[in-house]
PDB file of C-alpha atoms in Angstrom:
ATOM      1  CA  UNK A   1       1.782 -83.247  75.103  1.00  0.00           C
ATOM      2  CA  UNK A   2       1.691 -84.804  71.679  1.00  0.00           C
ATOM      3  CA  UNK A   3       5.382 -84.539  70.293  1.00  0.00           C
ATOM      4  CA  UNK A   4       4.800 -87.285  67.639  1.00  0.00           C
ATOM      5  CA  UNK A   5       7.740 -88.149  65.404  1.00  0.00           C
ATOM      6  CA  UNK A   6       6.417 -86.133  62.255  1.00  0.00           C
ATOM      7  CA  UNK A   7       5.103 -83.424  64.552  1.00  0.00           C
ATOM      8  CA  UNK A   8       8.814 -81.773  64.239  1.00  0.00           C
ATOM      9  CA  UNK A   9       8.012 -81.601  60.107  1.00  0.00           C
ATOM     10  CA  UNK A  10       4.305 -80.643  60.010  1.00  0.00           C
ATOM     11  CA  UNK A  11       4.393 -78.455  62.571  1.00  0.00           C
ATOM     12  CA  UNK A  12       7.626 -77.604  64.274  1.00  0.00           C
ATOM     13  CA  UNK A  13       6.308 -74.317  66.366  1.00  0.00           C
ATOM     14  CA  UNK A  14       4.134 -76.364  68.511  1.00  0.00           C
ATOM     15  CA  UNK A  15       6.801 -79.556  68.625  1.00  0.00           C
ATOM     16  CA  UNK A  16       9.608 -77.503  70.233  1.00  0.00           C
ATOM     17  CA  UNK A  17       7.363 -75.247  72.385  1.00  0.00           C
ATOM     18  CA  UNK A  18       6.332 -79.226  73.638  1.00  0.00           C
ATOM     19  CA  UNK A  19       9.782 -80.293  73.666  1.00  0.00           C
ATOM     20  CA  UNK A  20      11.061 -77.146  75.550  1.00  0.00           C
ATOM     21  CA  UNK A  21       8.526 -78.406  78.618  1.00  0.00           C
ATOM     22  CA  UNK A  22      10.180 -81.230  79.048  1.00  0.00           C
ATOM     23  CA  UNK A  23      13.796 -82.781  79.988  1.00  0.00           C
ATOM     24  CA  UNK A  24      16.061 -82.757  77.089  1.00  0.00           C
ATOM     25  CA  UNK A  25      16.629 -86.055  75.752  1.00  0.00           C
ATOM     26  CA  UNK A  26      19.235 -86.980  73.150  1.00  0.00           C
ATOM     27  CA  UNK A  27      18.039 -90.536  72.032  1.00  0.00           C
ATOM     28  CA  UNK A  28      15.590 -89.456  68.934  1.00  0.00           C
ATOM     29  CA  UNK A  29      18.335 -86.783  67.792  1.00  0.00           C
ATOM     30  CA  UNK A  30      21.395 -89.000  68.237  1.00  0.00           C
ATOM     31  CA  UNK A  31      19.234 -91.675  66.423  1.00  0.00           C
ATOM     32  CA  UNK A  32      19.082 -89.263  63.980  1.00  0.00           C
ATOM     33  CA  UNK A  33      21.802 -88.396  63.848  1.00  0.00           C
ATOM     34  CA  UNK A  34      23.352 -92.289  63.544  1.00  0.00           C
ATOM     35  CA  UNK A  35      20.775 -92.866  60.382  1.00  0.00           C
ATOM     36  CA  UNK A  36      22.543 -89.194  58.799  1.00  0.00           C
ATOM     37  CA  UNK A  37      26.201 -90.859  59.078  1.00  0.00           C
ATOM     38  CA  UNK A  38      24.742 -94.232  57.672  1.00  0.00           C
ATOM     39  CA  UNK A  39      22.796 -91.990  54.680  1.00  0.00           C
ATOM     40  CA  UNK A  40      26.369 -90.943  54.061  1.00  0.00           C
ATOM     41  CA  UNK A  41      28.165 -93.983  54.500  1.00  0.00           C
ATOM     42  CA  UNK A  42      26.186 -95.355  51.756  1.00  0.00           C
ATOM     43  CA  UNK A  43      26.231 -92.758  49.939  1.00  0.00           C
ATOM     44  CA  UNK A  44      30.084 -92.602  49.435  1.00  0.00           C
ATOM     45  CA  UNK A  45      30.158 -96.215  48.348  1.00  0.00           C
ATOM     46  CA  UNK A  46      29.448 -95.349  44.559  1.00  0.00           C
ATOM     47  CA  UNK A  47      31.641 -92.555  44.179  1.00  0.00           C
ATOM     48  CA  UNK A  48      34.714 -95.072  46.267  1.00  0.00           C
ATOM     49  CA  UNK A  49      34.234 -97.856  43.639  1.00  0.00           C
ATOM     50  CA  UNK A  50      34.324 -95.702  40.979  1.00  0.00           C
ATOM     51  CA  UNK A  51      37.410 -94.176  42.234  1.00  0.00           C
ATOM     52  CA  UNK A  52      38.833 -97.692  42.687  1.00  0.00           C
ATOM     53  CA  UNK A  53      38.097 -99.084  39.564  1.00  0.00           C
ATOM     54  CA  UNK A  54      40.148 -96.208  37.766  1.00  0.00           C
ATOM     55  CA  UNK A  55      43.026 -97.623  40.143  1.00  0.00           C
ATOM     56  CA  UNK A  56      45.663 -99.153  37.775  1.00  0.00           C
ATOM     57  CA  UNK A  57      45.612-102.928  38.025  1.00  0.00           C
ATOM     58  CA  UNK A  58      48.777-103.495  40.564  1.00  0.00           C
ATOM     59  CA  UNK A  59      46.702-100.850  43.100  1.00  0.00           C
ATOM     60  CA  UNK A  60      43.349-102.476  42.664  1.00  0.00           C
ATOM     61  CA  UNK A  61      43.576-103.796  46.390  1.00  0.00           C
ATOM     62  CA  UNK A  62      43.502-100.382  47.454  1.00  0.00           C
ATOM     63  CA  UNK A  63      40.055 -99.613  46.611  1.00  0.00           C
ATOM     64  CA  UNK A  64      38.682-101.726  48.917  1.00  0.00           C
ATOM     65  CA  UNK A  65      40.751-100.584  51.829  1.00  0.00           C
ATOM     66  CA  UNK A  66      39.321 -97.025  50.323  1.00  0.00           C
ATOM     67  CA  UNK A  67      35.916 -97.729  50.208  1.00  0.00           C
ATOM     68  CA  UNK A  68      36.034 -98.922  53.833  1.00  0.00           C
ATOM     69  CA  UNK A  69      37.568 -95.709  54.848  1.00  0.00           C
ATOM     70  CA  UNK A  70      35.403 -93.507  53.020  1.00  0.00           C
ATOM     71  CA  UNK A  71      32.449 -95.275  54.576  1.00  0.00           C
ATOM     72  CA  UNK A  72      33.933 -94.792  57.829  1.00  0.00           C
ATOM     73  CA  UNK A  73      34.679 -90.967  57.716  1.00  0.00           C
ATOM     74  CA  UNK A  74      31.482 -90.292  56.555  1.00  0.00           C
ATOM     75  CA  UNK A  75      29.677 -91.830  59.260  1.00  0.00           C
ATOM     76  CA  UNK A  76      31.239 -90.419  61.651  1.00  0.00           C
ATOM     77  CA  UNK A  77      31.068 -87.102  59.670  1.00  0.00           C
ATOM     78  CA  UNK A  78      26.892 -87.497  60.307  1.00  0.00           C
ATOM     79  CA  UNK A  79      27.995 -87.130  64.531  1.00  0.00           C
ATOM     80  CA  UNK A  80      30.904 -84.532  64.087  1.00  0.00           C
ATOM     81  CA  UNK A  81      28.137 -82.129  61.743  1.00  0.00           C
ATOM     82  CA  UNK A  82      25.910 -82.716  64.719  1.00  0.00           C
ATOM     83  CA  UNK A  83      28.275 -81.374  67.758  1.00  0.00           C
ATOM     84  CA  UNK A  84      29.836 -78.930  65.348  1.00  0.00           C
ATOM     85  CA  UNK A  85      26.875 -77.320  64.345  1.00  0.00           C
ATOM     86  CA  UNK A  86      25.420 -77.667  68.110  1.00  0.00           C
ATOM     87  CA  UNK A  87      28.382 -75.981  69.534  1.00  0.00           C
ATOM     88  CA  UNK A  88      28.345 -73.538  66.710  1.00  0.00           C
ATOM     89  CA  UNK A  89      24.906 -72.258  67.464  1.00  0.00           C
ATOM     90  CA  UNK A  90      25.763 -72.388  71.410  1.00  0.00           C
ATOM     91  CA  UNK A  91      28.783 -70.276  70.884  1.00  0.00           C
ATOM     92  CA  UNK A  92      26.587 -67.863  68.501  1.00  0.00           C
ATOM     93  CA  UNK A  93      23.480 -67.530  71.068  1.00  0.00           C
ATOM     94  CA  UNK A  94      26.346 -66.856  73.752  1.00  0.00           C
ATOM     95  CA  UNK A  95      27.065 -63.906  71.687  1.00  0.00           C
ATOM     96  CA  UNK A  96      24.250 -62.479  71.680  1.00  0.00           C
ATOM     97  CA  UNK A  97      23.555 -63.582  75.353  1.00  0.00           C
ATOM     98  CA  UNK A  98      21.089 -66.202  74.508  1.00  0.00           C
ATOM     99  CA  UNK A  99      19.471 -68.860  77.799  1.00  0.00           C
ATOM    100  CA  UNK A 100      19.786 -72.046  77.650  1.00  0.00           C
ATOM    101  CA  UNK A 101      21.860 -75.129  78.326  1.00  0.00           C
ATOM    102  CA  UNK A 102      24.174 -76.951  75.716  1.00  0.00           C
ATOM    103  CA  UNK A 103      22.507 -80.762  76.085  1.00  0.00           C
ATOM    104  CA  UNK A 104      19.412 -78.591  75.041  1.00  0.00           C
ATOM    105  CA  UNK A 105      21.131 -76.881  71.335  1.00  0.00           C
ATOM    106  CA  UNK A 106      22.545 -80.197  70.938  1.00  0.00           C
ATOM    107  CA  UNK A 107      18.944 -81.816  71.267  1.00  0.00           C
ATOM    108  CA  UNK A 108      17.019 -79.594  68.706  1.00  0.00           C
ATOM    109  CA  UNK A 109      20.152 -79.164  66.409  1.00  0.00           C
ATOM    110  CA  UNK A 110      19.581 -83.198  66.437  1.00  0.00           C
ATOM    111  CA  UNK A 111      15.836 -82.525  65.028  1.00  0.00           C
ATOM    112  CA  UNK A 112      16.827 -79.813  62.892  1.00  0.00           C
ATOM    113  CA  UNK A 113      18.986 -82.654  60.525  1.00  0.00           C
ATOM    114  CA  UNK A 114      15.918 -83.908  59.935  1.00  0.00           C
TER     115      UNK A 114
END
């Protein structure tokens, strides 16, 4: 069963077909979903200290406390995209009386950020 990391890019037919034979496992997906929120986190970081620096001079301490939060939020808006778009495809394969378990949509949803 060869599920190598770039397996799920190349060739994701045969990945998940592997992946489906096994236990579902959230480490990889949770991993990627932690690298996602960081991606973000840095991301936000230019955008905060432009914000901050168009901060009039008396507010200029705020910009730091604003950059911390935006950092913040957005990692932890890598996790929340990840267990709201799990439980959104859960809730829509319910509806149309899909199988399956939920630890198993969160686990692919987790290799579909890739």
């Amino acid at each position: 069963m060869d599920t190598g990391f770039l397996r799920v890019l190349i060739d994701p037919g045969h990945f998940f077909e592997a992946q489906m034979q096994g236990e579902p496992g959230l480490k990889v997906p949770a991993l990627i979903a932690i690298v996602v929120g960081l991606i973000a986190a840095v991301s936000t970081i230019p955008m905060a200290e432009i914000t901050a620096a168009m901060l009039p001079a008396d507010m200029q301490s705020l910009g730091v406390v604003m950059l911390v939060i935006s950092a913040v939020a957005a990692f932890i808006g890598g996790f929340l995209g990840w267990i709201i778009y799990s439980l959104v495809f859960y809730l829509v394969s319910m509806a149309f009386k899909g199988e399956g378990d939920l630890k198993r949509t969160v686990e692919f949803v987790g290799y579909g950020l890739l």
